Structures are given as structure tokens and as C-alpha cells.
Coordinates of N, CA and C and ligand atoms in Angstrom, one line a residue:
X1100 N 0.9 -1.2 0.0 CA 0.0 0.0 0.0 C 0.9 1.3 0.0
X1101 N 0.3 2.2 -0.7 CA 1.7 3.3 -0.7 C 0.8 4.7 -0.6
X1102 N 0.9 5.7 0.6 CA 0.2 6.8 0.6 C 0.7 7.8 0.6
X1103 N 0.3 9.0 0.5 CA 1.0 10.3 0.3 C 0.7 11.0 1.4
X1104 N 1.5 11.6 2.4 CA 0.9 12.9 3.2 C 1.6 13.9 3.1
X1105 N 0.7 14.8 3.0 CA 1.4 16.5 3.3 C 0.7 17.2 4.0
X1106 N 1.8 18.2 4.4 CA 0.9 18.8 5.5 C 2.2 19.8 5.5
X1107 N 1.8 21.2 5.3 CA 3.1 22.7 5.6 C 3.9 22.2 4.2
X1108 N 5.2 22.2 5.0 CA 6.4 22.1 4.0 C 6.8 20.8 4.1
X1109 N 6.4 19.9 4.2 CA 6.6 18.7 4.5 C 5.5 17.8 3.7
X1110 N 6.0 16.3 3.0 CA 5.4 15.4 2.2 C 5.9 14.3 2.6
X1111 N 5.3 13.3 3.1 CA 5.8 12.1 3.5 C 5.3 10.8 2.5
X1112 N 6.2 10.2 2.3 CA 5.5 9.0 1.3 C 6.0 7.6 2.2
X1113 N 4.8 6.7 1.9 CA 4.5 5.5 3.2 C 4.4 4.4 2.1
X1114 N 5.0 3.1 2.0 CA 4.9 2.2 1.7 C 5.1 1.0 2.3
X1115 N 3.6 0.3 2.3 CA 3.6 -0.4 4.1 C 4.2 -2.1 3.8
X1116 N 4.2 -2.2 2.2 CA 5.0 -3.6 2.1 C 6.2 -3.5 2.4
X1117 N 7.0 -2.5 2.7 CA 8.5 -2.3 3.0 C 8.3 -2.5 4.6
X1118 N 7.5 -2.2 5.3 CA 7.5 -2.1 7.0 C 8.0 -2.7 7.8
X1119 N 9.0 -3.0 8.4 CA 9.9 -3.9 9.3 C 8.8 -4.1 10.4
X1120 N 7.9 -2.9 10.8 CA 7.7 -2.9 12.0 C 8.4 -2.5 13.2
X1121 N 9.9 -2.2 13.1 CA 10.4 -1.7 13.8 C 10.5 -0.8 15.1
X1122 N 9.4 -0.1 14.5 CA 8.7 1.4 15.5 C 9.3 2.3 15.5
X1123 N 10.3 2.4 15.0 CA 11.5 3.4 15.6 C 10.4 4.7 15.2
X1124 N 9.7 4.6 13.7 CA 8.5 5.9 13.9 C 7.9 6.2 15.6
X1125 N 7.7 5.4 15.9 CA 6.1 5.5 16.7 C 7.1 5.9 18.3
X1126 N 8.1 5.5 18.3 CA 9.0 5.8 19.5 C 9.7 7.0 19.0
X1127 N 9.8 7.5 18.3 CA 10.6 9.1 17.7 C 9.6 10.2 17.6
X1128 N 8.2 9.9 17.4 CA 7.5 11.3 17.4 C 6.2 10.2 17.7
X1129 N 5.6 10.0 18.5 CA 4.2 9.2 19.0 C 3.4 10.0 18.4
X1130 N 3.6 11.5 18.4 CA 2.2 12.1 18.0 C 2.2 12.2 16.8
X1131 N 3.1 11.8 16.1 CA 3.3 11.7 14.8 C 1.8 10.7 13.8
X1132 N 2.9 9.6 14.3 CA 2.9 8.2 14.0 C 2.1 7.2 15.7
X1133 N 1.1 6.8 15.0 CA 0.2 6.3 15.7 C -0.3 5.2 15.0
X1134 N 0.0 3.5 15.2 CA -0.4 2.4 14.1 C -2.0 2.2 15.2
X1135 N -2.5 2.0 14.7 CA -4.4 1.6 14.9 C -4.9 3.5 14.6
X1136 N -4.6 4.2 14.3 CA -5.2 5.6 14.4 C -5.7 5.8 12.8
X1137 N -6.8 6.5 12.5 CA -6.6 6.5 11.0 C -7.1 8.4 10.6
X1138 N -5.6 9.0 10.1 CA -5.0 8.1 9.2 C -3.9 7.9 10.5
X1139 N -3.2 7.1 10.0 CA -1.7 6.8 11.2 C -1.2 7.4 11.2
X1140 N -0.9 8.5 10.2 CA 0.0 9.5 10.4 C -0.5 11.1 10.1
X1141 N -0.2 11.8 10.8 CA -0.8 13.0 11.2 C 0.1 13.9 11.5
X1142 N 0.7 14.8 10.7 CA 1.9 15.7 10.6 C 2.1 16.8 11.1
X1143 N -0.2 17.0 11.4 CA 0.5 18.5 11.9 C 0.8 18.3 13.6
X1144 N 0.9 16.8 13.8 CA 1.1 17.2 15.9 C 2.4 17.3 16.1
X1145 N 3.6 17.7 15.0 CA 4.8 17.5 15.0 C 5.5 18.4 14.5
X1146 N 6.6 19.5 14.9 CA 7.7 20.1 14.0 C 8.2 19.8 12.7
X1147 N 8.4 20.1 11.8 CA 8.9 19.4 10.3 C 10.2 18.6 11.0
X1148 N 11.1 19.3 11.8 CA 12.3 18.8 12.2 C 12.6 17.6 12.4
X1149 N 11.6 17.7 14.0 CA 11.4 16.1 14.5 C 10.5 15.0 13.7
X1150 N 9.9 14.9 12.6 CA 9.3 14.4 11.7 C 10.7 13.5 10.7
X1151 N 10.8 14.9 10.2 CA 12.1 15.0 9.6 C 13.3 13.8 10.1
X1152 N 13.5 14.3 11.4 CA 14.7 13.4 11.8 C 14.1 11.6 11.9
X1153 N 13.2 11.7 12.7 CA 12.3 10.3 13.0 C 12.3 9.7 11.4
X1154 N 11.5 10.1 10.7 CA 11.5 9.5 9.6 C 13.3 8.8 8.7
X1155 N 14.5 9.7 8.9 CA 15.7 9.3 8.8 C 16.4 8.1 9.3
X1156 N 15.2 7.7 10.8 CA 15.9 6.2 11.2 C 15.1 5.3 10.8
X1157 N 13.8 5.5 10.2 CA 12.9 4.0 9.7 C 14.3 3.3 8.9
X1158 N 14.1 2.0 9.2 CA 15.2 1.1 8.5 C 15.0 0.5 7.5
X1159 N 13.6 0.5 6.8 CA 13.5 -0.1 5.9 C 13.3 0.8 4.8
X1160 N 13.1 1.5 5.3 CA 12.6 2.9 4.0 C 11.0 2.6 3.4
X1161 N 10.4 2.3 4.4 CA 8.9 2.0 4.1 C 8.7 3.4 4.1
X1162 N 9.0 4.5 5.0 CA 8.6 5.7 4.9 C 10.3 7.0 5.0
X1163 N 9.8 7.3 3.8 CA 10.9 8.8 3.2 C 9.9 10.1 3.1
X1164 N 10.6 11.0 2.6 CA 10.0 12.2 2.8 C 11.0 13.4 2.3
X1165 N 10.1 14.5 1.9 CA 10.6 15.6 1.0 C 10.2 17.1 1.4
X1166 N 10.6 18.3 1.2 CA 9.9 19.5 1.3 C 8.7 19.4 -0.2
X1167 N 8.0 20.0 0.2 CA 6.6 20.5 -0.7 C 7.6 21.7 -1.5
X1168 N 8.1 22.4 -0.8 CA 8.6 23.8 -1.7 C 7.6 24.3 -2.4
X1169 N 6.4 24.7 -1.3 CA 5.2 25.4 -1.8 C 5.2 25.0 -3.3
X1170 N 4.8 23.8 -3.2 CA 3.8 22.9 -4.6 C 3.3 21.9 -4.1
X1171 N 2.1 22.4 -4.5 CA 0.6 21.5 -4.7 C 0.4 20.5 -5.5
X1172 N 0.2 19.9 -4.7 CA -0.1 18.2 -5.8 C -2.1 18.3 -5.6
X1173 N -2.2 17.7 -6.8 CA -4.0 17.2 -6.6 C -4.3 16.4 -8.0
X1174 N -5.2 15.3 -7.1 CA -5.4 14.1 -8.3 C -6.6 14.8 -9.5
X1175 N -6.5 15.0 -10.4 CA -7.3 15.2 -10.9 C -8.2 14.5 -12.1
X1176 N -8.9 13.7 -11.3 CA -9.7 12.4 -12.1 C -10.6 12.3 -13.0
X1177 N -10.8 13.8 -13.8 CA -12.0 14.1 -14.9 C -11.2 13.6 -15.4
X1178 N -9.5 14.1 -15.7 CA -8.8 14.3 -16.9 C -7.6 12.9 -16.4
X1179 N -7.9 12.0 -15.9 CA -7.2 10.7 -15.4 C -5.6 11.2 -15.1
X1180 N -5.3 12.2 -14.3 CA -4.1 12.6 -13.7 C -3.6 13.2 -12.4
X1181 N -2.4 13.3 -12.5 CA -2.1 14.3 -11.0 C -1.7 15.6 -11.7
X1182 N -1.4 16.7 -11.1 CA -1.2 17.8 -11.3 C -0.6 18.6 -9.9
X1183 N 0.5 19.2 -10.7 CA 1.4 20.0 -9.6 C 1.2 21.2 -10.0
X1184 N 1.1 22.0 -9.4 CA 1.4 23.5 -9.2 C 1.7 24.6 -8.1
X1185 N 2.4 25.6 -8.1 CA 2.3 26.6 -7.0 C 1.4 26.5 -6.0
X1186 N 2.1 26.3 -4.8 CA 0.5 26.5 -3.6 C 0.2 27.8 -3.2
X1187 N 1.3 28.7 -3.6 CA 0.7 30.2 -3.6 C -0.2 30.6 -4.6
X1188 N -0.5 30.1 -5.4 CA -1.3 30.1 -6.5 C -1.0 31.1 -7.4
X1189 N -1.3 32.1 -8.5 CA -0.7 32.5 -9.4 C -1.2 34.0 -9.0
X1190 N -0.4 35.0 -9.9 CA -1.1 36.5 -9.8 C -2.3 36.8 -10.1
X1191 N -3.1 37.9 -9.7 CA -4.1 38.1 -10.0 C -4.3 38.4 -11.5
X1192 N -5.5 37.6 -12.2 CA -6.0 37.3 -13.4 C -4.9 36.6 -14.3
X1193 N -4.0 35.8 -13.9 CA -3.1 34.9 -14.3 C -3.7 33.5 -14.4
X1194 N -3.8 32.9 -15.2 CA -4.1 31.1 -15.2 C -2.9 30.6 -14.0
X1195 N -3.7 29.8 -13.2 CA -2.5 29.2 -12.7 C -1.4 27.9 -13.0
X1196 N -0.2 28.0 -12.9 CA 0.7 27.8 -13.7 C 0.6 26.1 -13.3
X1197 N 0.8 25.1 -13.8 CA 1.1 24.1 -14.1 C 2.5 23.5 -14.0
X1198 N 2.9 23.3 -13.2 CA 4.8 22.8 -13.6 C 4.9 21.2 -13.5
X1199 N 4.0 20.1 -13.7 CA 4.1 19.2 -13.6 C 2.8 17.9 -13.8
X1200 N 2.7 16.9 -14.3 CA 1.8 16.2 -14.5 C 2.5 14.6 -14.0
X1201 N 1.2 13.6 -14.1 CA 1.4 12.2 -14.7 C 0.1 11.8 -14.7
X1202 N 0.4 11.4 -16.0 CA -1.2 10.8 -16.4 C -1.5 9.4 -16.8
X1203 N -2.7 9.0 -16.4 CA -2.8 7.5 -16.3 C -4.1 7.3 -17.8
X1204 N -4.5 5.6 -17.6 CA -5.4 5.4 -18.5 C -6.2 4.1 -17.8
X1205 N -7.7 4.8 -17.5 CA -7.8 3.5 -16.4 C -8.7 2.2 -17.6
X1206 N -7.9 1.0 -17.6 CA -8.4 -0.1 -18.4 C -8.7 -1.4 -17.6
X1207 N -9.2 -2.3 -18.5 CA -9.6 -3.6 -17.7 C -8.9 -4.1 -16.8
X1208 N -7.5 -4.1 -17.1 CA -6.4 -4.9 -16.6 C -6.1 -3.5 -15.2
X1209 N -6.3 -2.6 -15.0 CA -5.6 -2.0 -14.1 C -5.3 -0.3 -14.6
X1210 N -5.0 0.8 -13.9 CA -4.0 2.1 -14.3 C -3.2 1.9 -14.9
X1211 N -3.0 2.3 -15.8 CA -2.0 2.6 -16.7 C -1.1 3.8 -16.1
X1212 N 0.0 4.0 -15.6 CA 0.3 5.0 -15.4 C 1.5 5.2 -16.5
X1213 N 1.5 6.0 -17.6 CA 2.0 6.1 -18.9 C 3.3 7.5 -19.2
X1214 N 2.9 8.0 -18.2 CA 3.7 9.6 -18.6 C 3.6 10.6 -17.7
X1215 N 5.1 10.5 -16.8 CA 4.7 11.1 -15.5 C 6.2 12.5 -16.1
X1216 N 5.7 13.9 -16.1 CA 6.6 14.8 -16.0 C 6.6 16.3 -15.5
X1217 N 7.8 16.8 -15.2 CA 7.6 18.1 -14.6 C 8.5 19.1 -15.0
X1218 N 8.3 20.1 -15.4 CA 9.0 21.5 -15.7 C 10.7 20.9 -15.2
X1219 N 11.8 21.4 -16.2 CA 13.1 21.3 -15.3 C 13.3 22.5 -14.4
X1220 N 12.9 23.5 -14.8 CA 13.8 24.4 -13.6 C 12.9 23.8 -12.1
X1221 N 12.2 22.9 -11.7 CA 11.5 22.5 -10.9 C 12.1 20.9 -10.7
X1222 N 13.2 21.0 -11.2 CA 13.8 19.1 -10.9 C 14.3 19.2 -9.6
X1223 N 14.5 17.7 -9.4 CA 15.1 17.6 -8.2 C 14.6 17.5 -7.0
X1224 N 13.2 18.3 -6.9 CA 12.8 18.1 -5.9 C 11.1 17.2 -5.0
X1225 N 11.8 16.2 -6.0 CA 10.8 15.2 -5.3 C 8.8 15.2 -5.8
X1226 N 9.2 16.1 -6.7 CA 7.8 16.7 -7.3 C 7.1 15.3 -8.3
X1227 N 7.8 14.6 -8.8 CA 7.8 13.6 -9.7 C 7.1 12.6 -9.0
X1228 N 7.8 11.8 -7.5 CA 7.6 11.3 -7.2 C 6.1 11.4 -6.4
X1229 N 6.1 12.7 -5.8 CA 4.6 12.7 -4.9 C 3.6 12.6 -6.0
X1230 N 3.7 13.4 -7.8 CA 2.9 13.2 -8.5 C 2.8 11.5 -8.4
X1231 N 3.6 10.7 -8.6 CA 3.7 9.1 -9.0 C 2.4 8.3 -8.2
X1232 N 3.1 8.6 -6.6 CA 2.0 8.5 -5.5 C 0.6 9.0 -5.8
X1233 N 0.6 9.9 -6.1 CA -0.5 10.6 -5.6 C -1.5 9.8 -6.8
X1234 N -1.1 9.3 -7.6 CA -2.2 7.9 -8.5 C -2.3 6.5 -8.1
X1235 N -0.9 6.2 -7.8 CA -0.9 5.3 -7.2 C -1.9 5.2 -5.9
X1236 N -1.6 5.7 -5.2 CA -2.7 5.9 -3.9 C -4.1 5.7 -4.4
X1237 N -4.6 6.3 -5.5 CA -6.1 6.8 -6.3 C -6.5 5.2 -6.5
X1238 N -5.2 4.6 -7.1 CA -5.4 3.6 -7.7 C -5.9 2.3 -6.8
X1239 N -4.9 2.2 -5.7 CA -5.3 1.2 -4.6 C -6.7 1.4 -3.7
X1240 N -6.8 2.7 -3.6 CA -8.2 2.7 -3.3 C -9.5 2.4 -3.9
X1241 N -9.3 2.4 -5.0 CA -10.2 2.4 -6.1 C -10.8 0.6 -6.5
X1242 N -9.0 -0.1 -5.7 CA -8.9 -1.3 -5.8 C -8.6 -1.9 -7.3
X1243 N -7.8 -1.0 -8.1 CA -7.2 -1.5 -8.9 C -6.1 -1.6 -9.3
X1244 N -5.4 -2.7 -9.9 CA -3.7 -3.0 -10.1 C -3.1 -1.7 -10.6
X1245 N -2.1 -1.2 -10.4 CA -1.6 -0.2 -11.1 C -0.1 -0.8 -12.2
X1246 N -0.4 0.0 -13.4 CA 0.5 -0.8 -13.9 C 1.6 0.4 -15.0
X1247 N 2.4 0.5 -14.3 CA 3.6 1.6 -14.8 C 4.4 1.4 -16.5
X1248 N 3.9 2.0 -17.5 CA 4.6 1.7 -18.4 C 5.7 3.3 -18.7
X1249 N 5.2 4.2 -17.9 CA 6.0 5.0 -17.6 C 7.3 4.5 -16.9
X1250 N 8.7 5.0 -17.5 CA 9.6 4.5 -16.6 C 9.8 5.2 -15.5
X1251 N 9.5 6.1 -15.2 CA 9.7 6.9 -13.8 C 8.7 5.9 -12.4
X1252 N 7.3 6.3 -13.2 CA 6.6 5.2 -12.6 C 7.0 3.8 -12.2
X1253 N 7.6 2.9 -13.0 CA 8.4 2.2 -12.7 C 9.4 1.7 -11.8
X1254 N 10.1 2.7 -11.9 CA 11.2 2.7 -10.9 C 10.3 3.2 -9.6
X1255 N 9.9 3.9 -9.5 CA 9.1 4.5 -7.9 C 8.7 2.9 -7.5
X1256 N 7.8 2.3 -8.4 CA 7.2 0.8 -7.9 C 8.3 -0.2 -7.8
X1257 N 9.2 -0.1 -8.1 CA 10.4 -1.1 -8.2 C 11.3 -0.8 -6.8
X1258 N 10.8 0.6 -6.3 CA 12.1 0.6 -4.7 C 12.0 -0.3 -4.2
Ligands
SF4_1612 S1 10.3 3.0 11.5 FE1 9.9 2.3 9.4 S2 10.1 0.1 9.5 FE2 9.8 0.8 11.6 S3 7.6 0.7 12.0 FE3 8.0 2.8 11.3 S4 7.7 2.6 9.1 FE4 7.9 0.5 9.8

């Protein structure tokens, strides 16, 4: 299962088939990370810092994490994708600006996720992957197979 949270300047991504169980979350920030709570994880009862650091000892890497760098991720399922943009949103009477997609194709067999991309002067910073999630997540809730012929997509499903 793989979910996305954000919350401020902080984006956490959870993938729970990686989970040692360890705890080292749930003993580094409790109010964080809470297993029976739903959702389990709840960002805002915690500094970015201590989040931040806590998430650095998970051992398995079921759970990493990124700055947002004021961008907005939102699934947008008329048009079968995700979408990134500014979370300050754009100037007055400005379209607001777009710097990133991935778009899927939903078929018998499962999501297609086919074409995940984002503006370069906006690389680097993890924008790619929260887009990847943020269908993937759509997808498992929806209860269907997701199936990456995008290679970026790919590789996120392959960590
Ligand atoms: S620290 Fe990582 S491996 Fe341990 S319980 Fe938390 S998510 Fe799972």
C-alpha cells in the first residue's frame, strides 16, 4: 500500500509492504505516528524537524520524505491525472501555472500510469515522485492493479 501525506512544507511517502515494524517511527514522534489511528500519520502534531529526523531512522525505507517547496499536488480524475502547481497560486487574473503532471489510462487490466513529467527548472525536488503517488494511492483505493509503463513510474514501484 503506498500513501501520500502533506501537510506545511513537508510530504511524506508510506509504503507499508516495506514495513519492518520496527517502531523506531512510533517511538521518535508518537504524535506523529500512531499504528491503529486512522490516518496513522498526522503531521500537523509535530515540527517538520522532528518528523524529519524520526523518519531518517525508519530502517526499511517504508517511509521517506521531501519539502513540498510550496507545490501542490491534486489528483485530478476528470482528466485521469495528477497535477502539480504553486501552492501560492498564481497572480491576479493569471491562469495558474502548471509545472508538472502524470497521467494515467484507467483499463480492464488496471492504471496505466504512462507519462509522469515536470517542468526542469522545478527538478530535483521530489515533485515527480509525490505526483507518481498521488495515483498510485487513487489507484489502490479504487482497488485496482496499477500498472507503470511509464519509466519513472516504474522505478518508484520497483524501490
Ligand atoms: S520505522 Fe519504518 S520500518 Fe519501523 S515501523 Fe516505522 S515505518 Fe515501519
Amino acid at each position: 500500500m503506498h500513501r501520500l501525506y502533506e501537510y506545511g512544507d513537508i510530504a511524506v511517502f508510506w509504503d507499508s509492504d516495506k514495513c519492518r515494524h520496527a517502531k523506531r517511527c512510533v517511538t521518535g514522534s508518537p504524535e506523529t505516528f500512531e499504528f491503529g489511528r486512522r490516518p496513522w500519520i498526522d503531521l500537523s502534531k509535530a515540527p517538520t524537524a522532528t518528523i524529519w529526523k524520526t523518519i531518517a531512522k525508519c530502517p526499511s525505507g517504508a517511509l521517506t520524505c521531501s519539502y513540498t517547496h510550496d507545490i501542490a499536488i491534486k489528483l485530478d480524475p476528470e482528466n485521469n491525472r495528477s497535477v502539480a502547481y504553486p501552492a501560492s497560486g498564481s497572480a491576479p487574473g493569471e491562469p495558474v501555472r502548471q509545472i508538472g503532471e502524470c497521467d494515467y489510462r484507467i483499463t480492464e487490466d488496471g492504471w496505466v500510469i504512462y507519462h509522469t513529467e515536470v517542468s526542469p527548472e522545478y527538478g530535483g525536488r521530489g515533485i515527480a515522485k509525490r505526483l507518481v503517488y498521488k495515483v498510485i494511492e487513487a489507484a489502490e483505493r479504487a482497488g485496482a492493479k496499477v500498472i507503470p509503463t511509464c519509466s519513472y513510474a516504474a522505478k518508484i514501484l520497483a524501490e
